[in-house]
Short mmCIF file of C-alpha atoms in Angstrom, two decimals:
data_model
loop_
_atom_site.label_atom_id
_atom_site.label_comp_id
_atom_site.label_asym_id
_atom_site.label_seq_id
_atom_site.Cartn_x
_atom_site.Cartn_y
_atom_site.Cartn_z
CA MET A 1433 -111.76 135.43 -166.59
CA ARG A 1434 -113.26 137.33 -169.53
CA THR A 1435 -116.93 136.96 -170.31
CA CYS A 1436 -118.48 136.45 -173.72
CA LEU A 1437 -122.23 136.98 -174.04
CA VAL A 1438 -123.74 134.66 -176.64
CA VAL A 1439 -126.89 136.19 -178.14
CA ASP A 1440 -128.88 133.77 -180.30
CA ASP A 1441 -132.50 132.62 -180.30
CA SER A 1442 -131.45 129.03 -180.98
CA ARG A 1443 -130.64 127.06 -177.87
CA VAL A 1444 -128.59 124.60 -179.97
CA VAL A 1445 -126.42 127.36 -181.43
CA ARG A 1446 -125.88 128.85 -177.97
CA LYS A 1447 -124.81 125.47 -176.67
CA VAL A 1448 -122.34 124.84 -179.51
CA ALA A 1449 -120.92 128.36 -179.21
CA ARG A 1450 -120.63 128.01 -175.44
CA ARG A 1451 -118.54 124.85 -175.77
CA ILE A 1452 -116.16 126.47 -178.28
CA LEU A 1453 -115.83 129.73 -176.33
CA GLU A 1454 -115.20 127.98 -173.03
CA GLU A 1455 -112.45 126.03 -174.70
CA ILE A 1456 -110.69 129.24 -175.76
CA GLY A 1457 -110.92 130.66 -172.26
CA PHE A 1458 -114.15 132.62 -171.94
CA ASP A 1459 -116.80 132.60 -169.27
CA VAL A 1460 -120.05 132.36 -171.21
CA ALA A 1461 -123.39 134.05 -170.57
CA GLU A 1462 -126.42 133.52 -172.80
CA ALA A 1463 -129.28 135.66 -174.06
CA ALA A 1464 -132.08 134.61 -176.43
CA ASP A 1465 -132.75 138.00 -178.04
CA GLY A 1466 -131.46 141.56 -178.19
CA MET A 1467 -133.64 142.79 -175.35
CA GLU A 1468 -132.40 140.09 -172.98
CA ALA A 1469 -128.86 140.88 -174.11
CA LEU A 1470 -129.30 144.58 -173.29
CA ALA A 1471 -130.50 143.66 -169.79
CA TRP A 1472 -127.40 141.53 -169.35
CA CYS A 1473 -125.12 144.31 -170.53
CA ARG A 1474 -126.69 146.88 -168.19
CA ALA A 1475 -126.12 144.56 -165.24
CA ASP A 1476 -122.66 143.31 -166.17
CA MET A 1477 -120.95 144.53 -169.34
CA PRO A 1478 -119.13 141.60 -171.03
CA GLN A 1479 -115.77 141.89 -172.83
CA ALA A 1480 -117.05 140.11 -175.94
CA ILE A 1481 -120.43 139.52 -177.58
CA LEU A 1482 -121.18 136.84 -180.17
CA LEU A 1483 -124.29 138.20 -181.87
CA ASP A 1484 -126.96 136.65 -184.09
CA TRP A 1485 -128.80 138.93 -186.52
CA ASN A 1486 -132.37 137.61 -186.83
CA MET A 1487 -134.03 137.29 -183.45
CA PRO A 1488 -137.48 138.05 -182.03
CA VAL A 1489 -138.16 141.17 -179.91
CA LEU A 1490 -134.91 142.99 -180.79
CA ASN A 1491 -132.62 141.92 -183.63
CA GLY A 1492 -128.83 141.92 -183.56
CA LEU A 1493 -128.24 145.14 -185.48
CA GLU A 1494 -130.80 147.11 -183.42
CA PHE A 1495 -129.26 145.68 -180.27
CA LEU A 1496 -125.82 146.85 -181.39
CA HIS A 1497 -127.09 150.40 -182.08
CA GLN A 1498 -128.66 150.57 -178.62
CA LEU A 1499 -125.64 148.99 -176.94
CA ARG A 1500 -123.28 151.61 -178.37
CA ARG A 1501 -125.43 154.38 -176.87
CA ALA A 1502 -125.48 152.78 -173.40
CA PRO A 1503 -122.98 153.70 -170.64
CA ASP A 1504 -119.79 151.65 -171.24
CA GLY A 1505 -121.53 150.21 -174.30
CA ASP A 1506 -118.51 151.05 -176.42
CA LYS A 1507 -116.40 148.55 -174.47
CA PRO A 1508 -117.49 145.09 -175.67
CA VAL A 1509 -115.93 143.65 -178.81
CA VAL A 1510 -118.85 142.48 -180.95
CA VAL A 1511 -118.61 139.60 -183.41
CA PHE A 1512 -121.68 138.88 -185.52
CA CYS A 1513 -122.57 135.24 -186.14
CA THR A 1514 -125.48 134.84 -188.54
CA VAL A 1515 -126.88 133.10 -191.61
CA GLU A 1516 -127.01 136.48 -193.37
CA ASN A 1517 -124.13 136.15 -195.80
CA ASP A 1518 -124.28 138.98 -198.30
CA PRO A 1519 -121.80 141.87 -198.46
CA ASP A 1520 -124.48 144.46 -197.56
CA HIS A 1521 -125.21 142.84 -194.23
CA ILE A 1522 -121.51 142.50 -193.44
CA ALA A 1523 -120.84 146.14 -194.32
CA GLN A 1524 -123.81 147.30 -192.19
CA ALA A 1525 -122.56 145.29 -189.23
CA LEU A 1526 -119.02 146.67 -189.50
CA ASP A 1527 -120.36 150.23 -189.90
CA ALA A 1528 -122.43 149.77 -186.74
CA GLY A 1529 -119.27 148.92 -184.83
CA ALA A 1530 -118.93 145.14 -185.07
CA ALA A 1531 -115.28 144.05 -185.08
CA GLU A 1532 -115.79 140.86 -187.06
CA TYR A 1533 -118.47 138.88 -188.84
CA ILE A 1534 -119.02 135.12 -188.97
CA MET A 1535 -121.29 133.53 -191.55
CA LYS A 1536 -123.04 130.38 -190.35
CA PRO A 1537 -122.39 127.51 -190.36
CA PHE A 1538 -119.35 128.00 -188.15
CA ASP A 1539 -116.88 125.70 -186.44
CA SER A 1540 -114.30 126.14 -183.70
CA ASP A 1541 -111.57 127.13 -186.20
CA ILE A 1542 -113.66 129.95 -187.61
CA ILE A 1543 -114.65 131.28 -184.18
CA GLU A 1544 -111.08 131.09 -182.97
CA SER A 1545 -109.63 132.83 -186.02
CA LYS A 1546 -112.33 135.52 -186.06
CA PHE A 1547 -111.88 136.19 -182.35
CA ALA A 1548 -108.15 136.50 -183.02
CA ASP A 1549 -108.84 138.94 -185.90
CA ALA A 1550 -111.05 140.91 -183.52
CA GLY A 1551 -108.16 141.17 -181.05
CA LEU A 1552 -109.85 138.98 -178.45
CA LEU A 1553 -107.20 136.23 -178.27
CA MET B 1167 -103.87 100.34 -199.11
CA THR B 1168 -101.13 97.73 -198.94
CA PRO B 1169 -97.62 98.58 -197.70
CA HIS B 1170 -96.39 97.94 -201.25
CA GLU B 1171 -98.87 100.43 -202.74
CA ILE B 1172 -97.87 103.00 -200.15
CA SER B 1173 -94.19 102.60 -200.92
CA VAL B 1174 -94.83 102.87 -204.69
CA ILE B 1175 -96.68 106.18 -204.31
CA ALA B 1176 -94.23 107.56 -201.72
CA ASP B 1177 -91.29 106.76 -203.97
CA LEU B 1178 -92.94 108.30 -207.03
CA VAL B 1179 -93.81 111.51 -205.16
CA ARG B 1180 -90.34 111.87 -203.66
CA ARG B 1181 -88.67 111.54 -207.05
CA ARG B 1182 -90.99 113.94 -208.86
CA SER B 1183 -91.68 116.71 -206.33
CA GLY B 1184 -89.21 116.04 -203.51
CA VAL B 1185 -92.07 115.74 -201.05
CA MET B 1186 -91.59 113.11 -198.35
CA VAL B 1187 -94.90 111.31 -197.89
CA ASP B 1188 -95.57 110.21 -194.31
CA THR B 1189 -96.14 106.51 -194.94
CA ASP B 1190 -97.76 106.01 -191.52
CA LYS B 1191 -100.63 108.31 -192.43
CA THR B 1192 -102.54 105.96 -194.70
CA TYR B 1193 -105.76 107.96 -194.31
CA VAL B 1194 -104.06 111.15 -195.55
CA ILE B 1195 -102.74 109.32 -198.61
CA GLU B 1196 -106.17 107.82 -199.28
CA THR B 1197 -107.98 111.15 -198.84
CA ARG B 1198 -105.70 112.78 -201.37
CA LEU B 1199 -105.62 109.99 -203.94
CA ALA B 1200 -109.30 109.03 -203.85
CA PRO B 1201 -110.46 112.06 -205.89
CA VAL B 1202 -107.73 111.39 -208.48
CA ALA B 1203 -108.78 107.73 -208.78
CA ARG B 1204 -112.44 108.71 -209.14
CA ARG B 1205 -111.72 111.42 -211.71
CA GLU B 1206 -109.55 109.14 -213.80
CA GLY B 1207 -112.05 106.28 -213.79
CA PHE B 1208 -110.48 103.79 -211.36
CA THR B 1209 -112.70 101.96 -208.89
CA THR B 1210 -110.00 101.71 -206.22
CA ILE B 1211 -106.80 103.50 -205.24
CA GLY B 1212 -105.03 100.14 -205.68
CA GLU B 1213 -105.99 100.12 -209.37
CA LEU B 1214 -104.73 103.68 -209.77
CA ILE B 1215 -101.37 102.78 -208.26
CA HIS B 1216 -101.08 99.64 -210.36
CA ASP B 1217 -101.65 101.78 -213.45
CA LEU B 1218 -99.14 104.41 -212.28
CA GLN B 1219 -96.56 101.70 -211.85
CA HIS B 1220 -97.05 99.88 -215.12
CA ARG B 1221 -98.36 102.35 -217.67
CA ARG B 1222 -96.33 105.43 -216.73
CA ASP B 1223 -98.83 107.83 -218.22
CA GLU B 1224 -97.15 111.17 -217.44
CA LYS B 1225 -100.42 113.05 -217.12
CA LEU B 1226 -101.72 110.56 -214.57
CA VAL B 1227 -98.39 110.47 -212.74
CA TRP B 1228 -98.46 114.25 -212.29
CA ALA B 1229 -102.11 114.23 -211.25
CA ALA B 1230 -101.22 111.84 -208.43
CA VAL B 1231 -97.98 113.64 -207.49
CA GLU B 1232 -99.73 117.02 -207.43
CA ALA B 1233 -102.53 115.68 -205.25
CA MET B 1234 -99.97 114.29 -202.80
CA SER B 1235 -97.85 117.47 -202.78
CA SER B 1236 -100.46 120.17 -202.30
CA ILE B 1237 -100.13 122.52 -199.37
CA GLU B 1238 -102.92 123.55 -197.05
CA THR B 1239 -103.43 127.25 -197.26
CA GLN B 1240 -105.58 130.11 -196.12
CA PHE B 1241 -105.71 133.87 -196.49
CA PHE B 1242 -103.08 135.64 -194.32
CA ARG B 1243 -101.97 132.27 -192.98
CA ASP B 1244 -100.07 132.66 -189.67
CA ARG B 1245 -100.47 136.47 -189.89
CA ILE B 1246 -96.91 137.22 -188.70
CA PRO B 1247 -95.21 137.05 -192.14
CA PHE B 1248 -97.76 139.54 -193.47
CA ASP B 1249 -97.14 141.88 -190.53
CA GLN B 1250 -93.41 141.61 -191.31
CA MET B 1251 -94.12 142.39 -194.96
CA ARG B 1252 -96.10 145.50 -193.93
CA ASP B 1253 -93.84 146.74 -191.13
CA ASP B 1254 -90.33 145.58 -192.07
CA ILE B 1255 -90.10 144.78 -195.77
CA LEU B 1256 -92.36 147.24 -197.62
CA PRO B 1257 -90.80 150.35 -196.00
CA VAL B 1258 -87.33 149.16 -197.06
CA LEU B 1259 -88.47 148.30 -200.58
CA ALA B 1260 -90.14 151.71 -200.90
CA GLN B 1261 -86.78 153.32 -200.05
CA VAL B 1262 -84.41 151.20 -202.08
CA ARG B 1263 -86.59 150.14 -205.01
CA ARG B 1264 -88.92 153.14 -205.17
CA THR B 1265 -90.91 151.99 -208.22
CA THR B 1266 -91.34 148.27 -208.75
CA ALA B 1267 -90.54 145.38 -206.45
CA ARG B 1268 -90.97 141.72 -207.35
CA VAL B 1269 -92.38 139.17 -204.96
CA TRP B 1270 -92.42 135.41 -205.50
CA SER B 1271 -94.90 133.15 -203.76
CA LEU B 1272 -93.50 129.62 -204.03
CA GLY B 1273 -95.98 126.83 -203.46
CA CYS B 1274 -98.86 129.27 -203.80
CA SER B 1275 -101.46 126.50 -203.97
CA THR B 1276 -104.95 127.93 -204.61
CA GLY B 1277 -103.73 131.52 -204.51
CA GLN B 1278 -104.51 132.70 -200.99
CA GLU B 1279 -100.89 133.69 -200.26
CA PRO B 1280 -100.15 135.81 -203.36
CA TYR B 1281 -103.63 137.37 -203.19
CA SER B 1282 -103.15 138.19 -199.49
CA LEU B 1283 -99.90 139.93 -200.45
CA ALA B 1284 -101.70 141.83 -203.21
CA MET B 1285 -104.47 142.97 -200.82
CA LEU B 1286 -101.83 143.99 -198.28
CA ALA B 1287 -99.98 146.04 -200.91
CA ASP B 1288 -103.23 147.71 -201.93
CA GLU B 1289 -104.07 148.50 -198.30
CA GLU B 1290 -100.65 150.07 -197.78
CA CYS B 1291 -100.32 151.91 -201.10
CA GLY B 1292 -101.09 155.24 -199.44
CA ARG B 1293 -97.99 154.89 -197.25
CA PHE B 1294 -95.76 154.04 -200.18
CA PRO B 1295 -96.96 156.00 -203.19
CA GLY B 1296 -95.14 154.97 -206.33
CA LEU B 1297 -94.15 151.51 -205.12
CA LYS B 1298 -95.76 148.82 -207.22
CA LEU B 1299 -95.57 145.13 -206.37
CA GLU B 1300 -95.32 142.54 -209.09
CA ILE B 1301 -96.39 139.30 -207.45
CA VAL B 1302 -95.66 135.96 -209.07
CA GLY B 1303 -97.27 132.79 -207.74
CA GLY B 1304 -95.93 129.34 -208.62
CA ASP B 1305 -97.25 125.91 -207.78
CA LEU B 1306 -96.81 122.34 -208.94
CA SER B 1307 -100.52 121.66 -209.19
CA GLU B 1308 -102.42 122.69 -212.33
CA ARG B 1309 -105.71 122.16 -210.51
CA CYS B 1310 -104.71 124.49 -207.70
CA LEU B 1311 -103.50 127.11 -210.18
CA GLU B 1312 -106.78 126.90 -212.09
CA LYS B 1313 -108.67 127.64 -208.92
CA ALA B 1314 -106.26 130.46 -208.08
CA HIS B 1315 -106.83 131.90 -211.55
CA SER B 1316 -110.59 131.88 -211.14
CA GLY B 1317 -110.35 134.01 -208.00
CA LEU B 1318 -113.41 132.12 -206.70
CA TYR B 1319 -113.52 131.04 -203.07
CA THR B 1320 -116.10 129.33 -200.90
CA GLN B 1321 -117.70 130.88 -197.83
CA PHE B 1322 -115.61 128.49 -195.76
CA GLU B 1323 -112.36 129.66 -197.41
CA VAL B 1324 -113.06 133.39 -197.05
CA GLN B 1325 -113.70 132.95 -193.34
CA ARG B 1326 -110.29 131.49 -192.63
CA GLY B 1327 -107.77 134.24 -191.97
CA LEU B 1328 -109.41 136.95 -194.06
CA PRO B 1329 -110.68 139.88 -191.97
CA SER B 1330 -114.33 140.72 -192.76
CA ARG B 1331 -113.34 144.28 -193.58
CA LEU B 1332 -111.12 143.02 -196.40
CA LEU B 1333 -113.77 140.54 -197.52
CA VAL B 1334 -116.32 143.29 -198.18
CA LYS B 1335 -113.69 145.58 -199.64
CA TYR B 1336 -112.10 143.17 -202.10
CA PHE B 1337 -114.68 140.45 -202.84
CA ASP B 1338 -118.05 140.28 -204.55
CA LYS B 1339 -120.58 137.59 -203.91
CA VAL B 1340 -121.68 135.62 -206.96
CA ASP B 1341 -124.26 132.95 -206.12
CA ASP B 1342 -122.62 130.93 -203.35
CA ALA B 1343 -119.05 131.92 -204.18
CA TRP B 1344 -116.93 134.94 -203.34
CA VAL B 1345 -114.94 136.38 -206.21
CA LEU B 1346 -111.82 138.48 -205.72
CA ALA B 1347 -111.74 141.92 -207.38
CA PRO B 1348 -110.09 141.87 -210.82
CA ARG B 1349 -107.71 144.70 -209.90
CA ILE B 1350 -106.24 142.56 -207.10
CA ARG B 1351 -106.09 139.47 -209.30
CA GLN B 1352 -104.25 141.52 -211.93
CA MET B 1353 -101.44 142.21 -209.48
CA VAL B 1354 -100.63 138.49 -209.45
CA SER B 1355 -99.35 136.31 -212.28
CA LEU B 1356 -99.52 132.56 -211.83
CA SER B 1357 -97.57 129.75 -213.42
CA ARG B 1358 -96.80 126.09 -212.92
CA LEU B 1359 -93.56 125.53 -211.09
CA ASN B 1360 -91.70 122.57 -209.68
CA VAL B 1361 -89.53 123.85 -206.84
CA LEU B 1362 -87.07 120.99 -207.48
CA THR B 1363 -86.33 121.86 -211.08
CA ASP B 1364 -87.68 125.29 -212.03
CA VAL B 1365 -86.21 127.76 -209.52
CA LYS B 1366 -82.74 128.02 -211.05
CA GLY B 1367 -82.32 130.89 -213.49
CA GLN B 1368 -85.40 132.76 -212.27
CA GLY B 1369 -85.45 136.14 -210.67
CA PRO B 1370 -84.15 138.32 -209.31
CA PHE B 1371 -86.95 138.72 -206.77
CA ASP B 1372 -86.89 141.22 -203.94
CA VAL B 1373 -88.96 139.01 -201.64
CA ILE B 1374 -89.54 135.27 -201.80
CA PHE B 1375 -92.28 133.66 -199.72
CA CYS B 1376 -91.55 129.94 -199.44
CA ARG B 1377 -93.66 128.71 -196.57
CA ASN B 1378 -94.41 125.13 -195.60
CA VAL B 1379 -92.71 123.91 -198.78
CA LEU B 1380 -89.24 123.03 -197.46
CA SER B 1381 -90.52 121.09 -194.47
CA ALA B 1382 -91.87 118.42 -196.82
CA PHE B 1383 -88.37 117.77 -198.22
CA ASP B 1384 -85.47 115.74 -196.87
CA GLU B 1385 -82.39 117.56 -195.58
CA SER B 1386 -80.27 117.48 -198.72
CA THR B 1387 -83.15 118.50 -200.99
CA ARG B 1388 -83.98 121.33 -198.63
CA ARG B 1389 -80.40 122.60 -198.73
CA SER B 1390 -80.13 122.51 -202.52
CA VAL B 1391 -83.53 124.17 -202.99
CA LEU B 1392 -82.52 126.90 -200.52
CA GLU B 1393 -79.35 127.57 -202.49
CA ARG B 1394 -81.30 127.88 -205.71
CA ILE B 1395 -83.75 130.20 -203.98
CA ALA B 1396 -80.81 132.32 -202.84
CA GLY B 1397 -79.71 132.52 -206.46
CA ALA B 1398 -83.15 133.80 -207.48
CA LEU B 1399 -83.17 136.43 -204.74
CA ALA B 1400 -81.86 139.97 -205.21
CA GLU B 1401 -78.64 140.58 -203.28
CA ASP B 1402 -80.52 142.64 -200.71
CA GLY B 1403 -83.66 140.51 -200.93
CA TYR B 1404 -85.74 138.85 -198.23
CA LEU B 1405 -86.75 135.23 -197.77
CA VAL B 1406 -89.85 134.41 -195.73
CA LEU B 1407 -90.18 130.86 -194.42
CA GLY B 1408 -92.98 129.03 -192.62
CA ALA B 1409 -93.57 129.19 -188.89
CA ASP B 1410 -91.52 126.08 -188.07
CA GLU B 1411 -88.88 126.35 -190.77
CA THR B 1412 -85.33 127.72 -190.75
CA ALA B 1413 -82.61 128.39 -193.31
CA ASN B 1414 -79.92 128.08 -190.65
CA ARG B 1415 -78.62 124.84 -192.09
CA ALA B 1416 -78.00 126.37 -195.49
CA PRO B 1417 -75.12 128.75 -194.87
CA PRO B 1418 -73.75 130.81 -196.42
CA ALA B 1419 -76.88 131.58 -198.44
CA PHE B 1420 -78.96 133.33 -195.78
CA ARG B 1421 -78.71 135.12 -192.49
CA PRO B 1422 -81.68 135.50 -190.15
CA VAL B 1423 -83.14 138.93 -189.47
CA ALA B 1424 -82.84 139.48 -185.71
CA ALA B 1425 -86.02 139.00 -183.71
CA ARG B 1426 -88.10 138.23 -186.79
CA ARG B 1427 -89.34 134.65 -186.89
CA GLY B 1428 -88.94 133.04 -190.30
CA LEU B 1429 -87.44 136.14 -191.92
CA TYR B 1430 -84.06 135.96 -193.67
CA MET B 1431 -81.89 138.12 -195.87
CA ARG B 1432 -79.52 136.90 -198.51
CA ASP B 1433 -76.04 136.72 -197.05
CA PRO B 1434 -73.60 139.13 -198.73
CA ALA B 1435 -71.00 136.33 -198.78
CA PHE B 1436 -73.22 134.14 -200.96
CA SER B 1437 -72.46 134.10 -204.66
CA VAL B 1438 -74.44 132.31 -207.30
CA ALA B 1439 -72.64 129.28 -208.69
CA ALA B 1440 -72.02 129.52 -212.40
#
């Protein structure tokens, strides 16, 4: 089964995302910030990453920059999922190598259609 | 709603727009009529229907019919027809039409379909220099067309079907809304259109998108609308239907394109009735 790493500092958001992602066929792992997520990726690179932007320790964009420099770090398909909803943020995320971008609030339809757009379904 | 009220509204909608209302889905009927009742100053849907039945105010009748006939939509809905447009139809049009090709989006609702086609054409213009698409969107609902005209969409709407790359390329954010670039909006002209009565005599179009419109009609209405659509299509034109729709029961107007779901060409044997 494919794994999706959910990176978000909100436990509630991780829980909601987990339920939706499991329903569309992913194994789900969780990380509460970018640093934890990097540790996860070094140990076991996931196929997909659902990534928040604003987090303590290491934010989503910085995480993505570091991930892409790591061995096999070009492999995961990254989908941002954040309250940041202006075009500049979206463009920055896509430039950094994110495949898709979800603006919160999200629901299962949005996650499913964005994962499809990102080629994950 | 009472069974009588439901049958009054279902009958009215069928006669005016051809749409068959599912009379078992009371909640759908109520969800669609409640805003009309509120807007027009009725306290209940029952009062609205009583008025529709006895006063026959045309403006009110159409407001109710339009609300009951509107089609759910989203950008690049179902994806496949847009891939077919890019991979199968545009290359042919670029060869045989060279300069201008006309595309009709029937039942365009709040504009996502014709605007998706316009964005697609803009994305592909490098492959087909010189080919210009004239896109015409038609819908029964004035309210939907007004929204389409504004080019304004909510965050929710721009996250359904629209890739983020296209969102940042073609939309600006204004307060809480996303507004489509004027140069894309200018590729699309919009007008009110009743598929039952206003298709005949239009055209010719090189491509007609008519998705999720026919499935709301009964069999005989579907067949006669399909024939009129064939008459509005160029002799070598394409018809694109919804995911679960076919034109197979309307020979000799169309023949399916092999291995392309929902894609049809006008049959050479079909001739427009005088």
